Coordinates of C-alpha atoms in Angstrom, one line a residue:
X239 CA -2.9 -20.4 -15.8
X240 CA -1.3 -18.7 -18.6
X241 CA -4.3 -17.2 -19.8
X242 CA -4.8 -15.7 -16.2
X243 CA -1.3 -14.3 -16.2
X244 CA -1.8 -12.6 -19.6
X245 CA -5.6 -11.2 -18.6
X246 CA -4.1 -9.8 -15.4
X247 CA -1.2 -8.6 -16.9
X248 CA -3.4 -6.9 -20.1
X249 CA -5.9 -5.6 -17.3
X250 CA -2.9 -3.9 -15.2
X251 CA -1.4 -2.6 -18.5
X252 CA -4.6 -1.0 -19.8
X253 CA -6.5 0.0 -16.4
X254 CA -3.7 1.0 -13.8
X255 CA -6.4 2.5 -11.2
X256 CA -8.8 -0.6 -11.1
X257 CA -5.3 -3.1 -11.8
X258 CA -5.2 -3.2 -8.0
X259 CA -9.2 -4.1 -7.3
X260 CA -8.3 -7.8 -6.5
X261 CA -11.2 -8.6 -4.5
X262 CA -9.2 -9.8 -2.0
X263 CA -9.3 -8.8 2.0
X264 CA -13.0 -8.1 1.6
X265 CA -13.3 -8.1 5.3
X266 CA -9.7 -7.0 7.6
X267 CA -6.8 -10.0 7.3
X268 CA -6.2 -12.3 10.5
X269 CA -3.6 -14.5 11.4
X270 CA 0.5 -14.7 12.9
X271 CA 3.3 -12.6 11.8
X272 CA 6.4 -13.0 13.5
X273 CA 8.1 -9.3 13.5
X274 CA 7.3 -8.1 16.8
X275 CA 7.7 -11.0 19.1
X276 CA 10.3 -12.5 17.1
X277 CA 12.2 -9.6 15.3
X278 CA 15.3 -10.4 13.0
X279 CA 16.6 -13.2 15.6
X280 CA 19.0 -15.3 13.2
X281 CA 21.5 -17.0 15.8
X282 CA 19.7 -20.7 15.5
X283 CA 22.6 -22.1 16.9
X284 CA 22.0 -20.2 20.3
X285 CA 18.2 -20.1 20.1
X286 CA 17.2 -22.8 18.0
X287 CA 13.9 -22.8 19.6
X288 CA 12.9 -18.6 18.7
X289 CA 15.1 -17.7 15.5
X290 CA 13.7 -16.9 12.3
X291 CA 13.5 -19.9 10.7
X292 CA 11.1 -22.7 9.1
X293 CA 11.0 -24.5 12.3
X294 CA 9.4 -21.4 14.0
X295 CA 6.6 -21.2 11.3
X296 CA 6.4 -24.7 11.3
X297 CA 5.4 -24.8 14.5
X298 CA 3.3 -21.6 14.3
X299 CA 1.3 -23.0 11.4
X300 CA 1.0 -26.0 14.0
X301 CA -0.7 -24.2 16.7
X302 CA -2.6 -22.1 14.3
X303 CA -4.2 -25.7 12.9
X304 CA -4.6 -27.1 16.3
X305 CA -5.6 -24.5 19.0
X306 CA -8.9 -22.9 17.7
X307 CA -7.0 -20.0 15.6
X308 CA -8.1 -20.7 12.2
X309 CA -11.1 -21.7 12.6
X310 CA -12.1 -18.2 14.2
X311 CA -10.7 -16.7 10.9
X312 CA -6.7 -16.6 11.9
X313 CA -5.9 -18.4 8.7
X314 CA -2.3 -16.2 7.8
X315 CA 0.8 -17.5 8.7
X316 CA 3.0 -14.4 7.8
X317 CA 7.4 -13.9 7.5
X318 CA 8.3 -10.9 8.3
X319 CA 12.2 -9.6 7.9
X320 CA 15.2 -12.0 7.8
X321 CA 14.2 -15.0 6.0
X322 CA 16.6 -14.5 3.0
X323 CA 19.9 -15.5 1.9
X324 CA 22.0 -12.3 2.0
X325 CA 22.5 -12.2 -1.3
X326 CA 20.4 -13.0 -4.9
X327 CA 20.8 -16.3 -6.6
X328 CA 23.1 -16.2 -10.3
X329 CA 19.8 -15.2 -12.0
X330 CA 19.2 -12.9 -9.7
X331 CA 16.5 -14.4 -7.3
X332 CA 16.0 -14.1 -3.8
X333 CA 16.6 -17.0 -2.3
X334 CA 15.9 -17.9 1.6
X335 CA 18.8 -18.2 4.0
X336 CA 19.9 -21.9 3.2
X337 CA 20.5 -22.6 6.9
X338 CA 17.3 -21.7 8.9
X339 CA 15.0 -22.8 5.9
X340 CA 17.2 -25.7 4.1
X341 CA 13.4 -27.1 2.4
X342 CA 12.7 -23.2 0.8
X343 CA 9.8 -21.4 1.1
X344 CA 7.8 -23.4 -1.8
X345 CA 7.7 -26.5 0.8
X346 CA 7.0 -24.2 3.6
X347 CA 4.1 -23.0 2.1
X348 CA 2.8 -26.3 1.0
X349 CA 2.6 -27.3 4.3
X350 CA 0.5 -24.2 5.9
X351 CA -1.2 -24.6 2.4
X352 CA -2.3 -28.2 4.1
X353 CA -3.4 -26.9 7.3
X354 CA -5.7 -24.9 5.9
X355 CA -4.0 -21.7 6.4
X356 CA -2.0 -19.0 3.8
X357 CA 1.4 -17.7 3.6
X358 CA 2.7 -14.4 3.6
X359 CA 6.2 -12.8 2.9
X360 CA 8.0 -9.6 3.6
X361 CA 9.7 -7.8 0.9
X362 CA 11.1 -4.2 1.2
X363 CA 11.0 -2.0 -2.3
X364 CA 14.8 -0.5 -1.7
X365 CA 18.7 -1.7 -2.1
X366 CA 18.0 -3.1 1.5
X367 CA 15.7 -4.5 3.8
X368 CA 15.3 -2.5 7.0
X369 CA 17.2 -5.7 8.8
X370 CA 20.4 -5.4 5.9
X371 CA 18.4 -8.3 3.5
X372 CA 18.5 -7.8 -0.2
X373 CA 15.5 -5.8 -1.1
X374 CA 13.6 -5.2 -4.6
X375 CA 14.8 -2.2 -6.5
X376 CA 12.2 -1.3 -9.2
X377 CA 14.3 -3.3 -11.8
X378 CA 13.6 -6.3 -9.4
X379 CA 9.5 -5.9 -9.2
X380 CA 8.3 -8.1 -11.6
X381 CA 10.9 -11.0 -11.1
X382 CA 10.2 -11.1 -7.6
X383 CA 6.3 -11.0 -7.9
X384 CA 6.9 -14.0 -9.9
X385 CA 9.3 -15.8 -7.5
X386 CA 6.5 -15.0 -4.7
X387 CA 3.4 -16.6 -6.9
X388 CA 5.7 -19.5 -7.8
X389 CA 6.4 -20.2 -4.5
X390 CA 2.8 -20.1 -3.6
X391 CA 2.9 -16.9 -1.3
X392 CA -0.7 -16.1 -0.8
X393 CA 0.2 -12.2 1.1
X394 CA 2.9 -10.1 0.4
X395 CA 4.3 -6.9 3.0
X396 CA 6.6 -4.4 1.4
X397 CA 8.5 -2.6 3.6
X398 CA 10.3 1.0 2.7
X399 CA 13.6 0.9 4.2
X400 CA 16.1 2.4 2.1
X401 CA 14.2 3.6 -0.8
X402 CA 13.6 7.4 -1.5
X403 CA 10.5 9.2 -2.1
X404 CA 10.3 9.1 -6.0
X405 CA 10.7 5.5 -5.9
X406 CA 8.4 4.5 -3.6
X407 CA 5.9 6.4 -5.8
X408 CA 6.7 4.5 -8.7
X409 CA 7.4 0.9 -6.7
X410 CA 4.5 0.4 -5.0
X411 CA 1.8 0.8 -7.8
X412 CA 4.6 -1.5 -10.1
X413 CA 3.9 -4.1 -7.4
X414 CA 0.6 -4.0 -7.3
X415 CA 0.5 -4.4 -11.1
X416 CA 3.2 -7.1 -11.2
X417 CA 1.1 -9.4 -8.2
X418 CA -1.9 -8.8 -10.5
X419 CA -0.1 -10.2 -13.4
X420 CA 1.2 -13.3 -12.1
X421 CA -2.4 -14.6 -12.0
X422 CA -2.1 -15.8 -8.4
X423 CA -4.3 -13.9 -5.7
X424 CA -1.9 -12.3 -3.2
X425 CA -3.1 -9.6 -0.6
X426 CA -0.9 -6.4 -0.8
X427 CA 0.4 -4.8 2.6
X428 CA 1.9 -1.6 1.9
X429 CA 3.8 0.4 3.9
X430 CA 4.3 3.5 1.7
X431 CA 2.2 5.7 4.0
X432 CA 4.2 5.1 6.8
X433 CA 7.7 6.4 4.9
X434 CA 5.5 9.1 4.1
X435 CA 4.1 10.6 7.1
X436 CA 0.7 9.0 6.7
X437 CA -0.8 11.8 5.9
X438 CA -1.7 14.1 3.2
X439 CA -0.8 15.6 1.3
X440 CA 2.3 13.8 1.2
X441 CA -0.6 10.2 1.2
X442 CA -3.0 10.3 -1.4
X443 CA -5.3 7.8 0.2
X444 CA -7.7 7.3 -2.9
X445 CA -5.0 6.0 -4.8
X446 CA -3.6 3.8 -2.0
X447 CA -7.0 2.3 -1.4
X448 CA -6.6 1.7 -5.7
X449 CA -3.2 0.0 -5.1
X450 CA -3.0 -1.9 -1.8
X451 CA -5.0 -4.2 1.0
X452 CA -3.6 -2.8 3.6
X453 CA -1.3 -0.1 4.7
X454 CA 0.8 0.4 7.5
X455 CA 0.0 4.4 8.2
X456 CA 2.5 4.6 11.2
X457 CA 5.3 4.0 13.6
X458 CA 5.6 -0.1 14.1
X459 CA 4.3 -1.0 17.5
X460 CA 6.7 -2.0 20.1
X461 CA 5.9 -4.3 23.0
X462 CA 4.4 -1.6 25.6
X463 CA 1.3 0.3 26.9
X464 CA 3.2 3.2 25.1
X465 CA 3.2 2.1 22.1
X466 CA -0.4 0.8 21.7
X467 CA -1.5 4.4 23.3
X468 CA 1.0 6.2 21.1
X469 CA -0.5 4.9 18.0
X470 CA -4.5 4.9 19.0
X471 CA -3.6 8.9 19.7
X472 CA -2.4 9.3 16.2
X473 CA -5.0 7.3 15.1
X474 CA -7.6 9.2 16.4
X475 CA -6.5 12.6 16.2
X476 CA -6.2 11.8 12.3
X477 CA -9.3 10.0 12.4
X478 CA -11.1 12.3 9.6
X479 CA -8.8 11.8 6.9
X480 CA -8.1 8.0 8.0
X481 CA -11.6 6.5 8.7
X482 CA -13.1 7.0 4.9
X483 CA -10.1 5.6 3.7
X484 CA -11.0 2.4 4.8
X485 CA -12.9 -0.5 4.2
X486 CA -13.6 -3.8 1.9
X487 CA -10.6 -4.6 0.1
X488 CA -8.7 -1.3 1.5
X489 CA -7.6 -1.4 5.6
X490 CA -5.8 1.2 7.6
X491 CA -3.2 -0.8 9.5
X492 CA -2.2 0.4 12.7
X493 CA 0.2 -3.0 13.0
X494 CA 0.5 -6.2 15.1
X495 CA -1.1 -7.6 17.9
X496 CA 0.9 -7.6 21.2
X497 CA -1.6 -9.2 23.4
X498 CA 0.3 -12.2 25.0
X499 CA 3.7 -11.1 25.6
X500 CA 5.3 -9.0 28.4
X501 CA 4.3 -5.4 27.8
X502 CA 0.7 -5.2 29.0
X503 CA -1.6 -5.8 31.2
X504 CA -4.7 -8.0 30.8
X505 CA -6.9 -4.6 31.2
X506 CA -4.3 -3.4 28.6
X507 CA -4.7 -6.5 26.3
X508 CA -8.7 -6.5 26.4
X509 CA -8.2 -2.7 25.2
X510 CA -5.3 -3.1 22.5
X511 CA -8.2 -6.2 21.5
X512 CA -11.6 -3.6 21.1
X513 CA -10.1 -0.7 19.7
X514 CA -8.2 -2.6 16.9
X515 CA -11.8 -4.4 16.3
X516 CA -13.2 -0.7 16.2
X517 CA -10.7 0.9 13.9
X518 CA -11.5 -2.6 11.6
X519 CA -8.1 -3.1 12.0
X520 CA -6.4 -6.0 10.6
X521 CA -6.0 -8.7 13.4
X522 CA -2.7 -10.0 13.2
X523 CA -1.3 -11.5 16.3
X524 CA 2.8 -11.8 16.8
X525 CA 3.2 -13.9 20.1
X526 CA 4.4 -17.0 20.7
X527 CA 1.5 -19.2 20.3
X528 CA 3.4 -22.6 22.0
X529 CA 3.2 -20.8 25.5
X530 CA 0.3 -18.1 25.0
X531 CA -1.8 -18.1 28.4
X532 CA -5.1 -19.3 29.1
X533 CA -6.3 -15.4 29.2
X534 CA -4.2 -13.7 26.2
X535 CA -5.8 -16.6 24.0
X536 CA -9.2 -16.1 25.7
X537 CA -8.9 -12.3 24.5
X538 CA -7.9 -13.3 21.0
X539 CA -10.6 -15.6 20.8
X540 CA -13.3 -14.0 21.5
X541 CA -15.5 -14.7 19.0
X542 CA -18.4 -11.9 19.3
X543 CA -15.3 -9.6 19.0
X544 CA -14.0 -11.3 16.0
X545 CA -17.4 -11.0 14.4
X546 CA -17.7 -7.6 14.8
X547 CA -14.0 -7.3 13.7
X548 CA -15.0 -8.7 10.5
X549 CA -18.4 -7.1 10.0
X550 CA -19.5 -6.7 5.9
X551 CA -20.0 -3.6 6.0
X552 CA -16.5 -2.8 6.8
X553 CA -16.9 1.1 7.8
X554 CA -13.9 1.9 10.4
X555 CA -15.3 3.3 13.8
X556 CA -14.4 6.4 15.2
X557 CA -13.5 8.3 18.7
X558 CA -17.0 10.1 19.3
X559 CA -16.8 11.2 22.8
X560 CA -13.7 12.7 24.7
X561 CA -14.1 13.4 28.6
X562 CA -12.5 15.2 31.2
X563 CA -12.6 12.4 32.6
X564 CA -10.0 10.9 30.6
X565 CA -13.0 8.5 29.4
X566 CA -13.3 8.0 25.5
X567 CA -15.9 6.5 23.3
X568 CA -15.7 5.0 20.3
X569 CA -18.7 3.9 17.9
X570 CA -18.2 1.5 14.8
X571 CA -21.5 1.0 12.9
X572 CA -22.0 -2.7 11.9
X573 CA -24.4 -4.8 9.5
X574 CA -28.1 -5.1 10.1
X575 CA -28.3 -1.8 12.5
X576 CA -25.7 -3.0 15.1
X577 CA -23.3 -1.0 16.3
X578 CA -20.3 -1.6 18.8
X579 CA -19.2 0.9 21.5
X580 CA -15.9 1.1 23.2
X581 CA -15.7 2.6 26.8
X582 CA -12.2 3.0 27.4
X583 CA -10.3 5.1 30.3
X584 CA -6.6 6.8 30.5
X585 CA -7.3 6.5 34.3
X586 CA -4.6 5.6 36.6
X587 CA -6.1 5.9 40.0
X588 CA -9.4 3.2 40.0
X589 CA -12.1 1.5 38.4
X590 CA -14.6 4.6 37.5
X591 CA -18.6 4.6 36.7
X592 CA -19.0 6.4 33.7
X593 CA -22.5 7.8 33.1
X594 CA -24.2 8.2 29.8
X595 CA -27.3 7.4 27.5
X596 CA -27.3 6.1 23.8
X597 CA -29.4 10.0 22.9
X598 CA -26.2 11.6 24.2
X599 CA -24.5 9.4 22.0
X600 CA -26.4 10.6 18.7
X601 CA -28.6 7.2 18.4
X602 CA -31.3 7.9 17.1
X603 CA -35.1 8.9 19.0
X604 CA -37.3 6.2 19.5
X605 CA -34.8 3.1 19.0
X606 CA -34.6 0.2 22.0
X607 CA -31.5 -2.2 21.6
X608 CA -30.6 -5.3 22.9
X609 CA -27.0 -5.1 24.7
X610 CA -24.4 -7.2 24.8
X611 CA -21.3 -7.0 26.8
X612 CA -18.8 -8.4 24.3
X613 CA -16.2 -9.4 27.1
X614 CA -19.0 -10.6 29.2
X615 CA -20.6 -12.5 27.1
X616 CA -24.0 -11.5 28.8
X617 CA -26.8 -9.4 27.1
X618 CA -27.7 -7.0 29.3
X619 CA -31.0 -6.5 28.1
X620 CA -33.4 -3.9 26.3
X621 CA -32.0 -0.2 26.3
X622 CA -34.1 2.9 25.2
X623 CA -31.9 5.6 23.5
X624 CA -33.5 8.0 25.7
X625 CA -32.7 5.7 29.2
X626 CA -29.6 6.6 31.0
X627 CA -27.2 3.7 31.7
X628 CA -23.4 3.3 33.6
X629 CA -20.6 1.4 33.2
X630 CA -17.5 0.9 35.4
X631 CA -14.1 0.7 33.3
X632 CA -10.8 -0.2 34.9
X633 CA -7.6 1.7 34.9
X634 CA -6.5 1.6 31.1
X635 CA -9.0 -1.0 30.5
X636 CA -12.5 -1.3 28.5
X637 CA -15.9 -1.8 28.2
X638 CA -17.2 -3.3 25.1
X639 CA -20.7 -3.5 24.3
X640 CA -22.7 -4.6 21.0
X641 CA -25.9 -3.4 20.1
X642 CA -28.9 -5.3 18.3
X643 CA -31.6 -2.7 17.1
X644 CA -34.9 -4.8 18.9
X645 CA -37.4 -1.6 17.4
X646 CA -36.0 0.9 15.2
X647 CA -37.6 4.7 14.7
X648 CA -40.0 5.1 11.5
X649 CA -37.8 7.3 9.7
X650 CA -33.8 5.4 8.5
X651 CA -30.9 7.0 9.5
X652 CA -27.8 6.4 7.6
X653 CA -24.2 6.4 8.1
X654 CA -22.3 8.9 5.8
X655 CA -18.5 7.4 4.8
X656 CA -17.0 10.4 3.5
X657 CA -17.5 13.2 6.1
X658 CA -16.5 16.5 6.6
X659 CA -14.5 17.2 9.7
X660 CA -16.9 18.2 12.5
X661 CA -19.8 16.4 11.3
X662 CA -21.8 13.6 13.1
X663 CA -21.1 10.6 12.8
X664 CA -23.8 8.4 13.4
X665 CA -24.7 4.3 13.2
X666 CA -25.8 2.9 10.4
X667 CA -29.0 1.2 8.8
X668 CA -28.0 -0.5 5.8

């Protein structure tokens, strides 16, 4: 071990762009975090059952073990905000609050170690957390990257609250070097971007894709239609300097998984569900898992979707077709020649037929695919690029389909990552 802790620390030290190449979160991190659903709820004595404590994660890891989650690839277990005492030990350690988890976080993670599943933790690199916790000031970095490792903390999220500019641009990278050195493999969520605007110039995604996982780019979801439209709009308007940002090892993340709660609607949920999967969006689910419904969890655990969710290839997919209409389509280009295609409608009068062919599309000539209906289930059979096909999508709803090349034109076509703005974007043969 200690010979890992001084490689990682001598390869941080001498290399600070490729410190952060961890090889971790090759394809987008899935799992539980408890922020949305569960928020900074600390009164256990009123709501014993739903405060942020080890009980809850406890139980989540539970469910996560038991119900079908981790073996679909849901294998995180993540603490958001709250969980500390609200102040550092007498050596200057965080600590968790003594109450609400009395066994610490080392025994916590122990036990979702032996289910099979990983632990992450919520930090914030300023005086505070955003809920009033202490937070890691730069001379705090490397002490708590250690206390995280010791403990066995397998993902780390660091907020911004309460830090300015300058040291945000100096903390983050520090973190990514201090995880590195500790020798134990942690996947980095930053949320730098999102202090920062998330976009440039102000984001310098090259070096964020050096120094992080993941990054939270934007405004944290809320539990509404609102909110999950609010946030594929910005996605997708900034979808040119956001898509080649992403992929193995470096993920865009437009935040939590509402799907199961009270703001949506099941046409809602199936959409919040495909066009996270398109954007190769980190799937990370913050409901109550103990009550979920039969059709939330039938959503989340679909497992054509989650295969395409965690395609190799890991390019993100884009918006490639606006309508009049208020119909959109979005294309992700997969392994192997696939490709997935979102149908999805801002309607709010009735279901509508949307009519279309894979040519006007941009597929290539020549090419026949097999079609799935990822929601479905069914395959729908052999499509021609050139054949014209319809689809009926409900109010604010989806239609997913995934493609299987069944004869592919002579000549390749190829995907290119890095495009200019305007420029086709096309699905891939790799």
């Amino acid at each position: 071990m200690e010979t890992m802790v001084l490689s990682g620390l001598a390869l941080a030290l001498a290399l600070p762009s490729l410190a952060l190449e961890n090889g971790l979160a090759r394809t987008p991190p899935m799992g539980w975090m408890s922020w949305e659903r569960f928020r900074c709820n600390v009164d256990c004595q009123a709501d014993p059952h739903n405060c942020i404590s080890e009980q809850l994660f406890l139980e989540m890891a539970d469910r996560l073990a038991e119900d079908g989650w981790r073996d679909l690839g849901y294998e995180y277990i993540n603490i958001d905000d709250c969980w500390s005492a609200k102040q550092r030990d007498a050596a200057g350690q965080l600590v968790p609050d003594p109450k609400r988890f009395p066994s610490g976080i080392k025994a916590l993670a122990d036990y979702v170690h032996a289910r099979g599943l990983k632990l992450g933790i919520y930090g914030d690199l300023g005086i505070f957390t955003c809920g009033g916790y202490p937070g890691t000031m730069l001379e705090h970095v490397k002490q708590d990257a250690q206390t995280f490792a010791a403990w066995g903390v397998d993902m780390l999220k660091l907020d911004g609250c309460y830090s300015s500019a300058e040291e945000q641009a100096k903390g983050y990278p520090e973190m990514a070097r201090a995880l590195n050195a500790t020798g134990r493999p942690i996947v980095y969520s930053c949320s730098w971007p999102a202090y920062q605007g998330g976009l440039p110039p102000k984001v310098n995604y090259t070096l964020l894709a050096e120094i992080c996982n993941l990054w939270r780019n934007w405004d944290d979801i809320q539990d509404s239609w609102d909110s999950v439209l609010s946030i594929v709009d910005w996605f997708f308007t900034n979808q040119d300097v956001l898509q080649p940002a992403a992929g193995p090892g470096h993920w865009n993340d437009p935040d939590m998984l509402i799907i199961g709660n009270f703001g949506l609607s099941y046409e809602q949920s199936r959409s919040q569900m495909a066009l996270w999967t398109v954007m190769a969006a980190p799937l990370l689910m913050s409901t109550d898992l103990r009550t979920i419904s039969p059709s939330a969890k039938e959503i989340l655990q679909n497992r054509l979707m989650i295969q395409i969710n965690q395609d190799p290839l890991g390019i993100q997919g884009r918006r490639i077709v606006k309508e009049k209409s208020h119909i959109e389509v979005f294309l992700r280009p997969l392994s192997q020649a696939a490709s997935a295609l979102v149908f999805f409608s801002r309607r709010t009068d009735m279901p509508f037929r949307y009519t279309t062919s894979l040519a006007k599309l941009h597929f290539p000539e020549d090419a026949v695919y097999e079609v799935q209906d990822v929601y479905v289930g069914k395959i729908i059979g052999a499509l021609k690029t050139a054949d014209n096909f319809s689809v009926v999508i409900n109010p604010s709803g989806v239609v997913m389909w995934y493609l299987r090349p069944m004869a592919l034109p002579v000549q390749p076509w190829h995907v290119v990552r890095q495009q200019a703005p305007g420029e086709g974007f096309h699905p891939a043969l790799v």
